[in-house]
mmCIF file of C-alpha atoms and ligand atoms in Angstrom:
data_model
loop_
_atom_site.group_PDB
_atom_site.id
_atom_site.type_symbol
_atom_site.label_atom_id
_atom_site.label_comp_id
_atom_site.label_asym_id
_atom_site.label_seq_id
_atom_site.Cartn_x
_atom_site.Cartn_y
_atom_site.Cartn_z
ATOM 1 C CA MET A 1 -0.546 -0.057 -0.092
ATOM 2 C CA SER A 2 1.203 3.629 -0.385
ATOM 3 C CA ALA A 3 1.739 6.128 2.048
ATOM 4 C CA PRO A 4 -0.636 8.557 3.239
ATOM 5 C CA ILE A 5 -0.378 12.192 1.013
ATOM 6 C CA LEU A 6 -0.672 14.607 4.759
ATOM 7 C CA PRO A 7 -3.221 17.163 4.217
ATOM 8 C CA ALA A 8 -1.447 20.466 3.145
ATOM 9 C CA GLU A 9 -3.049 22.602 5.869
ATOM 10 C CA THR A 10 -1.107 19.959 8.592
ATOM 11 C CA ILE A 11 2.265 20.352 6.585
ATOM 12 C CA GLU A 12 1.373 24.461 6.722
ATOM 13 C CA ALA A 13 0.625 23.306 9.723
ATOM 14 C CA PHE A 14 4.367 21.700 11.310
ATOM 15 C CA ARG A 15 6.336 24.307 9.031
ATOM 16 C CA ARG A 16 4.720 27.150 10.395
ATOM 17 C CA ASP A 17 4.243 26.444 14.764
ATOM 18 C CA GLY A 18 7.134 23.431 14.405
ATOM 19 C CA ALA A 19 4.575 20.806 15.852
ATOM 20 C CA CYS A 20 1.376 19.610 13.942
ATOM 21 C CA VAL A 21 -1.011 16.608 15.331
ATOM 22 C CA LEU A 22 -1.305 13.338 13.084
ATOM 23 C CA ARG A 23 -4.856 11.724 13.714
ATOM 24 C CA GLY A 24 -4.899 7.738 12.829
ATOM 25 C CA TYR A 25 -2.097 6.798 10.545
ATOM 26 C CA PHE A 26 -0.356 5.240 13.158
ATOM 27 C CA LYS A 27 -3.077 2.460 13.803
ATOM 28 C CA PRO A 28 -2.084 -0.829 12.344
ATOM 29 C CA TRP A 29 1.313 -0.136 14.175
ATOM 30 C CA ILE A 30 -0.004 0.227 18.138
ATOM 31 C CA GLU A 31 -0.102 -3.827 18.698
ATOM 32 C CA THR A 32 3.742 -4.248 17.462
ATOM 33 C CA LEU A 33 5.279 -1.266 19.646
ATOM 34 C CA ARG A 34 2.924 -1.624 22.474
ATOM 35 C CA ALA A 35 5.274 -5.135 22.343
ATOM 36 C CA GLY A 36 8.672 -3.522 21.723
ATOM 37 C CA VAL A 37 8.189 -1.522 24.520
ATOM 38 C CA ALA A 38 7.371 -4.501 27.028
ATOM 39 C CA ARG A 39 10.075 -5.749 25.185
ATOM 40 C CA ASN A 40 12.655 -2.491 26.178
ATOM 41 C CA LEU A 41 11.533 -2.515 29.571
ATOM 42 C CA ALA A 42 12.456 -6.187 30.164
ATOM 43 C CA GLU A 43 15.371 -5.929 28.583
ATOM 44 C CA PRO A 44 17.139 -1.599 29.149
ATOM 45 C CA SER A 45 19.637 -0.128 27.580
ATOM 46 C CA ALA A 46 22.731 0.966 30.001
ATOM 47 C CA ASP A 47 21.340 4.372 29.388
ATOM 48 C CA VAL A 48 18.158 3.383 30.447
ATOM 49 C CA LYS A 49 16.545 6.616 32.865
ATOM 50 C CA ILE A 50 14.478 5.813 35.887
ATOM 51 C CA TYR A 51 12.878 8.803 38.040
ATOM 52 C CA GLN A 52 11.239 7.027 41.151
ATOM 53 C CA GLY A 53 8.294 8.737 41.820
ATOM 54 C CA LYS A 54 8.261 9.993 45.795
ATOM 55 C CA ASP A 55 5.533 8.249 48.034
ATOM 56 C CA GLY A 56 5.107 5.470 45.781
ATOM 57 C CA ALA A 57 3.983 6.821 42.882
ATOM 58 C CA GLY A 58 4.979 5.853 39.491
ATOM 59 C CA ARG A 59 8.504 5.889 37.771
ATOM 60 C CA PHE A 60 8.929 7.770 34.569
ATOM 61 C CA VAL A 61 11.747 5.696 32.738
ATOM 62 C CA GLY A 62 13.637 7.204 29.732
ATOM 63 C CA ASP A 63 15.375 4.612 27.271
ATOM 64 C CA TYR A 64 16.888 5.294 23.875
ATOM 65 C CA CYS A 65 18.751 3.895 20.882
ATOM 66 C CA ASN A 66 17.296 0.703 20.541
ATOM 67 C CA TRP A 67 16.376 0.225 17.221
ATOM 68 C CA ASP A 68 19.106 -2.298 16.157
ATOM 69 C CA ARG A 69 18.193 -5.142 19.189
ATOM 70 C CA ILE A 70 14.530 -4.552 19.462
ATOM 71 C CA PRO A 71 12.507 -6.493 15.723
ATOM 72 C CA GLU A 72 9.163 -4.504 16.824
ATOM 73 C CA TYR A 73 10.710 -1.291 16.246
ATOM 74 C CA ARG A 74 13.129 -2.242 13.289
ATOM 75 C CA ASP A 75 9.605 -3.894 11.314
ATOM 76 C CA PHE A 76 8.047 0.424 12.572
ATOM 77 C CA ILE A 77 11.119 1.860 11.083
ATOM 78 C CA PHE A 78 12.179 0.128 8.136
ATOM 79 C CA ASN A 79 7.801 -0.893 7.370
ATOM 80 C CA SER A 80 5.751 1.908 8.748
ATOM 81 C CA ASP A 81 5.043 4.656 6.528
ATOM 82 C CA ALA A 82 6.740 7.300 9.568
ATOM 83 C CA ALA A 83 9.836 7.970 7.096
ATOM 84 C CA ALA A 84 6.505 9.698 4.211
ATOM 85 C CA ILE A 85 5.194 11.027 6.745
ATOM 86 C CA GLY A 86 8.522 12.284 8.225
ATOM 87 C CA GLN A 87 9.513 13.008 4.676
ATOM 88 C CA GLN A 88 5.970 15.297 3.831
ATOM 89 C CA LEU A 89 6.647 17.073 6.188
ATOM 90 C CA MET A 90 10.245 18.058 6.664
ATOM 91 C CA GLY A 91 9.757 18.855 2.438
ATOM 92 C CA THR A 92 13.343 16.745 1.942
ATOM 93 C CA LYS A 93 14.808 14.253 -0.903
ATOM 94 C CA THR A 94 16.535 11.851 2.276
ATOM 95 C CA VAL A 95 15.059 10.923 5.415
ATOM 96 C CA ARG A 96 17.836 9.700 8.225
ATOM 97 C CA LEU A 97 16.629 7.563 11.156
ATOM 98 C CA PHE A 98 18.703 9.933 14.032
ATOM 99 C CA HIS A 99 17.097 7.198 16.972
ATOM 100 C CA GLU A 100 13.868 5.769 18.184
ATOM 101 C CA HIS A 101 13.291 8.019 22.653
ATOM 102 C CA VAL A 102 11.012 5.642 24.299
ATOM 103 C CA LEU A 103 9.129 7.255 27.162
ATOM 104 C CA VAL A 104 7.092 5.885 29.976
ATOM 105 C CA LYS A 105 4.677 7.094 32.938
ATOM 106 C CA GLU A 106 3.498 5.154 35.195
ATOM 107 C CA PRO A 107 0.651 6.010 36.917
ATOM 108 C CA GLY A 108 0.763 8.074 39.140
ATOM 109 C CA ALA A 109 4.568 9.405 37.731
ATOM 110 C CA ASP A 110 4.660 12.579 39.893
ATOM 111 C CA VAL A 111 7.767 13.606 36.767
ATOM 112 C CA PRO A 112 7.076 16.478 34.725
ATOM 113 C CA THR A 113 9.298 16.477 31.445
ATOM 114 C CA PRO A 114 10.446 20.232 31.810
ATOM 115 C CA TRP A 115 9.488 22.981 28.885
ATOM 116 C CA HIS A 116 13.040 21.769 26.146
ATOM 117 C CA GLN A 117 14.526 22.354 22.997
ATOM 118 C CA ASP A 118 15.812 18.523 21.272
ATOM 119 C CA GLN A 119 18.543 20.132 19.634
ATOM 120 C CA PRO A 120 20.656 21.660 22.492
ATOM 121 C CA TYR A 121 20.996 17.960 23.396
ATOM 122 C CA TYR A 122 21.963 16.076 19.966
ATOM 123 C CA CYS A 123 24.897 16.156 18.025
ATOM 124 C CA VAL A 124 23.040 17.218 15.198
ATOM 125 C CA ASP A 125 22.723 21.159 13.285
ATOM 126 C CA GLY A 126 19.826 21.847 10.544
ATOM 127 C CA ASN A 127 16.685 22.950 10.902
ATOM 128 C CA GLU A 128 15.004 20.054 8.566
ATOM 129 C CA THR A 129 14.278 17.931 11.363
ATOM 130 C CA VAL A 130 11.274 15.647 13.128
ATOM 131 C CA SER A 131 9.995 13.642 15.909
ATOM 132 C CA LEU A 132 6.975 11.463 15.767
ATOM 133 C CA TRP A 133 5.510 11.313 19.556
ATOM 134 C CA ILE A 134 3.256 7.973 19.175
ATOM 135 C CA PRO A 135 1.069 8.288 22.064
ATOM 136 C CA LEU A 136 0.379 4.233 22.696
ATOM 137 C CA ASP A 137 -2.365 4.944 25.165
ATOM 138 C CA ALA A 138 -4.808 7.520 25.366
ATOM 139 C CA VAL A 139 -3.345 10.971 25.938
ATOM 140 C CA PRO A 140 -6.098 13.399 27.147
ATOM 141 C CA ARG A 141 -5.632 17.402 27.407
ATOM 142 C CA GLU A 142 -4.081 17.926 30.421
ATOM 143 C CA ARG A 143 -1.339 15.504 29.987
ATOM 144 C CA THR A 144 -0.619 15.543 26.862
ATOM 145 C CA LEU A 145 2.929 16.838 25.015
ATOM 146 C CA GLU A 146 2.316 20.503 24.683
ATOM 147 C CA PHE A 147 4.773 23.398 21.802
ATOM 148 C CA VAL A 148 5.713 26.162 22.338
ATOM 149 C CA GLY A 149 3.608 27.466 18.673
ATOM 150 C CA GLY A 150 7.018 29.231 16.437
ATOM 151 C CA SER A 151 9.640 28.443 18.618
ATOM 152 C CA HIS A 152 11.182 26.742 15.861
ATOM 153 C CA THR A 153 12.017 29.715 14.023
ATOM 154 C CA SER A 154 13.303 32.059 17.392
ATOM 155 C CA GLY A 155 16.994 31.111 15.709
ATOM 156 C CA LYS A 156 17.960 29.979 19.444
ATOM 157 C CA TYR A 157 19.352 27.102 20.649
ATOM 158 C CA TYR A 158 18.612 27.282 24.859
ATOM 159 C CA ARG A 159 20.327 26.153 27.727
ATOM 160 C CA PRO A 160 20.671 22.645 27.766
ATOM 161 C CA GLU A 161 19.464 21.105 31.383
ATOM 162 C CA ARG A 162 19.043 18.312 33.750
ATOM 163 C CA PHE A 163 15.174 17.455 35.187
ATOM 164 C CA ASN A 164 16.686 19.355 38.120
ATOM 165 C CA LYS A 165 18.094 22.064 36.088
ATOM 166 C CA GLN A 166 21.514 21.538 36.399
ATOM 167 C CA ALA A 167 22.845 22.896 32.889
ATOM 168 C CA LEU A 168 25.189 20.072 30.936
ATOM 169 C CA ASN A 169 27.737 22.798 30.498
ATOM 170 C CA GLU A 170 27.634 26.244 32.725
ATOM 171 C CA ASN A 171 30.128 27.351 30.241
ATOM 172 C CA ASP A 172 27.717 27.479 27.453
ATOM 173 C CA GLY A 173 26.908 31.452 26.966
ATOM 174 C CA LEU A 174 23.323 30.259 26.447
ATOM 175 C CA GLU A 175 20.449 31.704 28.024
ATOM 176 C CA PRO A 176 17.899 29.448 29.637
ATOM 177 C CA VAL A 177 14.288 27.822 28.697
ATOM 178 C CA PRO A 178 12.111 31.306 29.430
ATOM 179 C CA ASP A 179 9.584 30.267 32.563
ATOM 180 C CA ILE A 180 6.290 29.091 30.451
ATOM 181 C CA ASN A 181 4.512 27.702 32.507
ATOM 182 C CA GLY A 182 4.573 30.841 35.364
ATOM 183 C CA ASN A 183 3.395 32.813 32.353
ATOM 184 C CA ARG A 184 0.639 30.218 30.181
ATOM 185 C CA SER A 185 -1.009 33.339 27.953
ATOM 186 C CA ALA A 186 2.364 34.532 26.948
ATOM 187 C CA PHE A 187 3.191 31.123 24.702
ATOM 188 C CA ASN A 188 0.853 29.931 21.830
ATOM 189 C CA ILE A 189 0.801 26.595 23.475
ATOM 190 C CA LEU A 190 -0.145 23.866 21.689
ATOM 191 C CA GLY A 191 -0.926 20.728 22.752
ATOM 192 C CA TRP A 192 -4.205 17.797 21.435
ATOM 193 C CA ALA A 193 -6.212 14.595 23.631
ATOM 194 C CA LEU A 194 -4.467 11.750 21.501
ATOM 195 C CA GLU A 195 -5.975 8.261 21.033
ATOM 196 C CA PRO A 196 -3.610 5.330 20.545
ATOM 197 C CA GLY A 197 -3.109 6.028 16.226
ATOM 198 C CA ASP A 198 -2.070 8.758 16.488
ATOM 199 C CA ALA A 199 0.780 11.798 16.844
ATOM 200 C CA VAL A 200 2.560 14.307 17.425
ATOM 201 C CA ALA A 201 4.729 15.631 14.679
ATOM 202 C CA PHE A 202 7.328 18.674 16.373
ATOM 203 C CA ASN A 203 10.829 20.143 15.400
ATOM 204 C CA TYR A 204 13.849 18.886 17.521
ATOM 205 C CA LEU A 205 14.291 23.236 17.585
ATOM 206 C CA THR A 206 10.304 24.115 19.038
ATOM 207 C CA LEU A 207 9.547 24.187 22.407
ATOM 208 C CA HIS A 208 7.935 21.572 24.028
ATOM 209 C CA GLY A 209 7.048 19.358 27.718
ATOM 210 C CA ALA A 210 4.746 17.412 29.601
ATOM 211 C CA PRO A 211 2.882 17.604 32.615
ATOM 212 C CA ALA A 212 3.457 14.819 35.257
ATOM 213 C CA ASN A 213 0.985 11.876 35.293
ATOM 214 C CA LYS A 214 -1.906 12.496 37.521
ATOM 215 C CA SER A 215 -3.551 8.807 37.077
ATOM 216 C CA ALA A 216 -3.722 7.377 39.287
ATOM 217 C CA THR A 217 -4.279 3.925 37.183
ATOM 218 C CA GLU A 218 -3.629 4.827 33.889
ATOM 219 C CA GLN A 219 0.331 4.273 32.318
ATOM 220 C CA ARG A 220 1.540 6.430 29.606
ATOM 221 C CA ARG A 221 4.078 4.974 27.086
ATOM 222 C CA ALA A 222 5.239 7.189 24.318
ATOM 223 C CA PHE A 223 7.258 5.945 21.313
ATOM 224 C CA SER A 224 9.186 8.974 19.788
ATOM 225 C CA LEU A 225 10.898 8.342 16.333
ATOM 226 C CA ARG A 226 13.225 10.735 15.614
ATOM 227 C CA LEU A 227 13.966 11.148 11.923
ATOM 228 C CA MET A 228 16.436 13.894 9.988
ATOM 229 C CA GLY A 229 16.249 15.302 6.846
ATOM 230 C CA ASP A 230 18.282 17.394 3.516
ATOM 231 C CA ASN A 231 19.716 19.664 5.610
ATOM 232 C CA VAL A 232 21.699 17.805 8.898
ATOM 233 C CA ARG A 233 24.984 17.765 9.390
ATOM 234 C CA TYR A 234 26.972 15.651 12.660
ATOM 235 C CA ALA A 235 27.422 18.704 15.439
ATOM 236 C CA ARG A 236 30.186 18.301 17.955
ATOM 237 C CA ARG A 237 28.913 19.951 20.781
ATOM 238 C CA GLU A 238 31.926 21.306 23.252
ATOM 239 C CA GLY A 239 31.561 20.727 26.690
ATOM 240 C CA ILE A 240 28.886 18.348 27.236
ATOM 241 C CA ASN A 241 27.808 14.799 26.611
ATOM 242 C CA THR A 242 25.270 14.994 24.575
ATOM 243 C CA SER A 243 22.046 12.639 24.284
ATOM 244 C CA PRO A 244 22.169 10.571 23.323
ATOM 245 C CA PRO A 245 25.790 9.935 23.412
ATOM 246 C CA PHE A 246 26.140 8.168 19.866
ATOM 247 C CA ARG A 247 29.843 7.207 21.763
ATOM 248 C CA GLY A 248 30.925 4.795 18.438
ATOM 249 C CA VAL A 249 30.226 8.213 15.748
ATOM 250 C CA THR A 250 33.489 9.345 14.802
ATOM 251 C CA LEU A 251 32.224 11.772 11.876
ATOM 252 C CA PRO A 252 33.963 15.339 11.302
ATOM 253 C CA HIS A 253 31.960 17.965 12.937
ATOM 254 C CA GLY A 254 30.134 19.355 9.930
ATOM 255 C CA SER A 255 29.362 16.316 8.088
ATOM 256 C CA VAL A 256 25.698 14.698 6.035
ATOM 257 C CA MET A 257 25.641 12.227 8.713
ATOM 258 C CA ASP A 258 26.672 8.811 6.946
ATOM 259 C CA ALA A 259 26.641 5.882 9.194
ATOM 260 C CA PRO A 260 25.372 3.402 9.593
ATOM 261 C CA GLU A 261 24.125 4.168 13.365
ATOM 262 C CA PHE A 262 21.651 7.015 11.172
ATOM 263 C CA PRO A 263 20.239 4.675 7.978
ATOM 264 C CA LEU A 264 18.813 6.060 5.172
ATOM 265 C CA LEU A 265 14.796 5.636 5.611
ATOM 266 C CA ALA A 266 13.797 7.470 2.121
ATOM 267 C CA GLY A 267 15.675 9.237 -1.055
HETATM 268 O O1 AKG B 301 6.956 11.706 27.061
HETATM 269 C C1 AKG B 301 7.091 12.922 27.227
HETATM 270 O O2 AKG B 301 7.067 13.309 28.676
HETATM 271 C C2 AKG B 301 7.992 13.954 26.907
HETATM 272 C C3 AKG B 301 8.489 13.631 25.006
HETATM 273 C C4 AKG B 301 10.201 14.221 24.976
HETATM 274 O O3 AKG B 301 10.644 15.944 25.297
HETATM 275 C C5 AKG B 301 10.224 14.365 23.270
HETATM 276 O O4 AKG B 301 9.731 13.467 22.655
HETATM 277 O O5 AKG B 301 11.318 14.538 23.053
#
């Protein structure tokens, strides 16, 4: 079957706002991805991050770069419409995999995802990028991923910080992310309630964050697929360990992302 053609308004919204909603395209893959996430949680990588909630609250578990050892992830990445959808959103000839990222907030997980841009943590520069955040559980508006519409065009890299607000590099010269939650009406905040099969797509430069999972019974599993278009280049970031670390990548700064870690999915 050929890949769906996205409506022009969806592509326009993605390029204007740096984020858009995609309805239903991933429905056939939800069980595959749930099985992959279950396998991933049972066999996490050495880079897994686990934030244990306080007083018996659920965990927030994040893991990444496991696609080459989790067959369900490989199946999705190479056989679903994700690359074709990313290609249309970015408007590029080529689509390369950057990595997949799994983010699970167990019931009651009391850790919000702070507002941030992804790119300052990443070993890439360029603006033809898209993450497809695919929830594997229904996500009501009050605990969905949110975005600052248009923030991908600010020209800024905001300071990357750990969840405890410690900068990765105090001397990076970058400005901290503004206080968005303290001043929400000053920002164009976008967010959508989502069903399994839906996704949100966003640029690596778009400011985004997510609330804690206040539900006592429902988990919030998400599979985030990071894709790169034509103008993305490898970036060595002085003074920080990038996330993901990509320890085996030896590309020179500024080069095309042509390495086995980043397979070409289209073009
Ligand atoms: O799922 C979350 O809470 C955060 C997701 C996120 O920041 C991302 O996918 O880049």
